[in-house]
């Protein structure tokens, strides 16, 4: 931190989350970041915003957020804005120069494929994560070698659909070994009905879901509970925070694969 900033007092840092604060993953990330930057010791003034962008993807909502943040943080000097996952970074790349002119941006939680689709400015940097789905399926097939059917479940929101498209390409080589079906963007009732009728020797891969096909808001944990409850076959996940979720239905809940550690 430059001496000029220290003399003014603790620097102001703004943290932008893509989703709602009630998600355990968001709570964990906020705690880890607050500890890492010394917020509880007063080393920085940490401001946190929960943008809920996957559930409200329209441009009108983003414009409303732009105007709200511009008003809320007017006159307050920010040293850095931290964007967790792709939606907040996209928001900052589009609206940051108006709302936070000249403020450096640090990102986290993005995959290289997401970043390659963005045009970064010189004051933007961050740390990448590698999201892979094929290693989890390969592990699942090792654990369950008699598997004949694989069902990939995801939501209808743009974030989930983006990763569904990436997964289709990534899993294509494994389609020679098993039949892979994508249950993507179904209404909750249709998803439940389909899961209850899965054929023998099936497994499920669960990704993300923030909206169902009828436009109803979901949390990824709520959606995972529905999947575990109705599938009654092994449900593999990709993040450590999902591990064991839904245990009240099966006794063990969602099982792990090659997991991203939050």
XYZ file of C-alpha atoms in Angstrom:
262
model
C 0.000 0.000 0.000
C 1.514 3.391 -0.959
C 2.504 5.715 1.887
C -0.054 8.265 0.751
C -2.813 5.703 1.268
C -1.533 4.700 4.711
C -1.527 8.318 5.789
C -5.201 8.645 4.856
C -6.074 5.583 6.896
C -7.018 2.040 5.944
C -7.591 1.608 2.185
C -11.097 0.947 0.892
C -11.610 -2.314 -0.999
C -14.852 -3.282 -2.753
C -15.652 -6.985 -3.192
C -18.249 -7.983 -5.799
C -19.868 -11.420 -5.680
C -21.937 -12.775 -8.543
C -24.525 -14.399 -6.292
C -26.527 -13.984 -3.109
C -24.972 -13.897 0.349
C -27.095 -16.823 1.590
C -25.043 -19.357 -0.417
C -22.530 -21.246 1.745
C -19.897 -20.931 -0.981
C -20.239 -17.140 -0.962
C -20.084 -17.007 2.833
C -16.925 -19.114 2.821
C -15.243 -16.992 0.166
C -16.113 -13.766 1.977
C -14.644 -15.082 5.229
C -11.450 -16.256 3.562
C -10.911 -12.979 1.724
C -11.693 -10.840 4.780
C -9.141 -12.825 6.784
C -6.514 -12.685 4.044
C -6.636 -8.891 3.673
C -6.846 -8.220 7.418
C -10.297 -6.658 7.348
C -11.097 -7.758 10.890
C -7.914 -6.129 12.165
C -8.754 -2.860 10.427
C -5.995 -3.143 7.834
C -8.558 -2.466 5.084
C -12.130 -1.226 4.967
C -13.875 -4.052 3.101
C -17.159 -3.272 1.346
C -19.105 -6.231 -0.069
C -21.861 -6.319 -2.705
C -23.926 -9.376 -3.675
C -24.996 -8.738 -7.261
C -27.239 -11.792 -7.954
C -26.326 -11.497 -11.635
C -26.983 -15.104 -12.760
C -30.632 -14.787 -11.674
C -31.136 -11.343 -13.251
C -29.126 -11.418 -16.487
C -30.976 -8.627 -18.320
C -29.326 -5.313 -19.292
C -31.918 -3.257 -17.388
C -30.831 -4.799 -14.096
C -27.182 -4.120 -14.859
C -27.963 -0.485 -15.609
C -29.822 -0.249 -12.303
C -26.790 -1.691 -10.502
C -24.530 0.762 -12.318
C -26.567 3.751 -11.168
C -26.926 2.382 -7.624
C -23.191 1.780 -7.158
C -22.329 5.133 -8.718
C -24.542 6.843 -6.148
C -23.551 4.662 -3.208
C -19.788 5.002 -3.662
C -19.705 8.593 -4.920
C -17.044 10.526 -3.035
C -15.479 7.402 -1.522
C -11.993 6.612 -2.761
C -11.542 2.931 -3.613
C -8.073 1.439 -3.940
C -9.221 -1.731 -5.722
C -12.388 -3.554 -6.796
C -12.328 -7.358 -6.560
C -14.612 -9.357 -8.876
C -15.350 -12.984 -8.003
C -16.317 -15.076 -11.046
C -17.096 -13.948 -14.574
C -20.403 -12.009 -14.252
C -19.018 -9.277 -11.933
C -15.919 -8.906 -14.096
C -18.030 -8.500 -17.230
C -20.051 -5.876 -15.375
C -16.891 -3.992 -14.402
C -15.418 -4.145 -17.887
C -18.605 -2.597 -19.260
C -19.570 -0.161 -16.518
C -16.459 0.187 -14.350
C -15.049 3.253 -16.138
C -18.267 5.134 -15.347
C -18.809 3.880 -11.799
C -15.216 3.415 -10.560
C -13.049 5.468 -12.938
C -9.376 4.601 -12.752
C -9.784 2.022 -9.956
C -7.737 -1.179 -10.470
C -9.672 -4.447 -10.814
C -8.602 -7.845 -9.479
C -10.575 -10.955 -10.463
C -10.794 -14.527 -9.226
C -12.770 -17.665 -10.016
C -12.585 -17.385 -13.816
C -11.551 -20.109 -16.204
C -9.157 -19.314 -19.053
C -11.945 -19.909 -21.572
C -14.078 -17.205 -19.968
C -11.184 -14.773 -19.812
C -10.253 -15.313 -23.463
C -13.689 -13.940 -24.442
C -13.059 -10.644 -22.627
C -11.009 -7.614 -23.577
C -9.073 -6.592 -20.476
C -7.751 -3.117 -19.773
C -4.230 -2.543 -18.383
C -5.539 -2.028 -14.831
C -7.138 -5.495 -14.677
C -5.410 -8.603 -13.315
C -6.323 -11.726 -11.374
C -5.989 -15.439 -10.680
C -7.493 -18.170 -12.854
C -9.145 -21.434 -11.881
C -9.333 -24.478 -14.147
C -12.830 -25.911 -14.485
C -12.732 -29.418 -15.926
C -15.581 -31.898 -16.087
C -14.058 -34.802 -18.028
C -11.710 -35.882 -15.177
C -14.711 -36.284 -12.867
C -16.549 -38.433 -15.385
C -13.430 -40.535 -15.958
C -13.139 -41.080 -12.212
C -16.845 -41.911 -11.942
C -16.519 -44.533 -14.684
C -13.554 -46.059 -12.860
C -15.609 -46.311 -9.673
C -18.708 -47.545 -11.552
C -17.349 -49.503 -14.544
C -20.760 -50.937 -15.430
C -22.205 -47.459 -16.106
C -24.126 -47.192 -19.382
C -25.816 -43.774 -19.060
C -24.546 -40.390 -17.891
C -26.892 -37.453 -17.296
C -25.502 -33.926 -17.014
C -27.796 -31.547 -15.083
C -27.620 -27.748 -15.266
C -29.904 -24.721 -15.139
C -31.404 -22.401 -17.730
C -29.539 -19.237 -16.674
C -26.769 -17.896 -18.949
C -23.958 -18.866 -16.554
C -25.127 -22.490 -16.368
C -25.763 -22.631 -20.110
C -22.261 -21.351 -20.811
C -20.743 -24.229 -18.858
C -23.138 -26.701 -20.441
C -21.785 -25.735 -23.862
C -18.228 -26.101 -22.625
C -19.018 -29.489 -21.106
C -20.619 -30.826 -24.274
C -17.346 -30.262 -26.081
C -15.220 -31.567 -23.222
C -17.175 -34.789 -22.732
C -17.577 -35.594 -26.435
C -14.610 -38.045 -26.537
C -16.153 -40.041 -23.668
C -19.391 -40.528 -25.590
C -17.756 -43.539 -27.242
C -17.793 -45.310 -23.859
C -21.180 -44.254 -22.417
C -24.380 -42.563 -23.555
C -24.281 -38.918 -22.379
C -27.516 -36.924 -22.101
C -27.850 -33.262 -21.120
C -30.737 -32.329 -18.835
C -30.139 -28.634 -19.262
C -32.631 -25.880 -18.567
C -35.632 -28.065 -17.696
C -38.524 -26.877 -15.571
C -38.270 -28.272 -12.052
C -41.219 -30.628 -12.509
C -39.819 -32.028 -15.749
C -36.398 -32.474 -14.175
C -37.835 -34.336 -11.195
C -39.881 -36.613 -13.446
C -36.899 -37.366 -15.685
C -34.594 -38.098 -12.758
C -37.075 -40.495 -11.185
C -37.153 -42.530 -14.416
C -33.416 -42.852 -15.003
C -32.436 -46.267 -16.360
C -30.332 -48.741 -14.452
C -26.555 -48.286 -14.448
C -26.802 -44.496 -14.622
C -24.887 -41.698 -12.918
C -25.562 -37.970 -12.753
C -23.119 -35.085 -13.143
C -24.350 -31.846 -11.580
C -22.988 -28.471 -12.627
C -24.839 -25.230 -11.742
C -28.433 -23.979 -11.709
C -29.728 -20.504 -10.853
C -32.910 -20.518 -12.985
C -35.072 -23.406 -14.178
C -36.664 -23.659 -17.605
C -39.816 -21.912 -16.402
C -37.820 -18.908 -15.235
C -38.069 -19.740 -11.542
C -35.167 -18.725 -9.337
C -33.056 -21.519 -7.886
C -29.966 -21.629 -5.768
C -27.327 -24.163 -6.813
C -27.730 -25.926 -3.466
C -31.516 -26.062 -3.802
C -31.154 -27.514 -7.283
C -28.614 -30.059 -6.078
C -30.990 -31.173 -3.299
C -33.670 -31.796 -5.935
C -31.236 -33.819 -8.030
C -29.995 -35.977 -5.153
C -33.517 -36.581 -3.828
C -35.042 -37.685 -7.116
C -32.171 -39.319 -8.999
C -31.479 -42.181 -6.552
C -28.226 -42.891 -8.407
C -24.724 -41.532 -7.670
C -24.599 -37.747 -8.198
C -21.111 -36.395 -8.905
C -20.214 -32.740 -8.365
C -17.289 -30.467 -9.263
C -16.747 -28.242 -6.224
C -15.752 -29.262 -2.717
C -18.519 -27.205 -1.106
C -21.144 -29.451 -2.759
C -19.644 -32.649 -1.378
C -22.150 -34.526 0.814
C -24.999 -32.122 0.084
C -28.362 -33.891 0.140
C -27.269 -36.500 2.679
C -30.710 -36.316 4.283
C -32.097 -38.083 1.211
C -29.508 -40.800 0.565
C -27.378 -41.009 3.684
C -24.279 -39.706 1.870
C -25.521 -37.026 -0.549
C -23.559 -35.792 -3.539
C -20.273 -37.587 -4.079
C -17.034 -35.997 -5.174
C -15.016 -36.095 -8.294
C -12.026 -33.999 -9.269
C -13.094 -31.028 -7.192
C -12.380 -27.321 -7.319
C -11.396 -26.188 -3.825
C -13.136 -23.009 -2.823
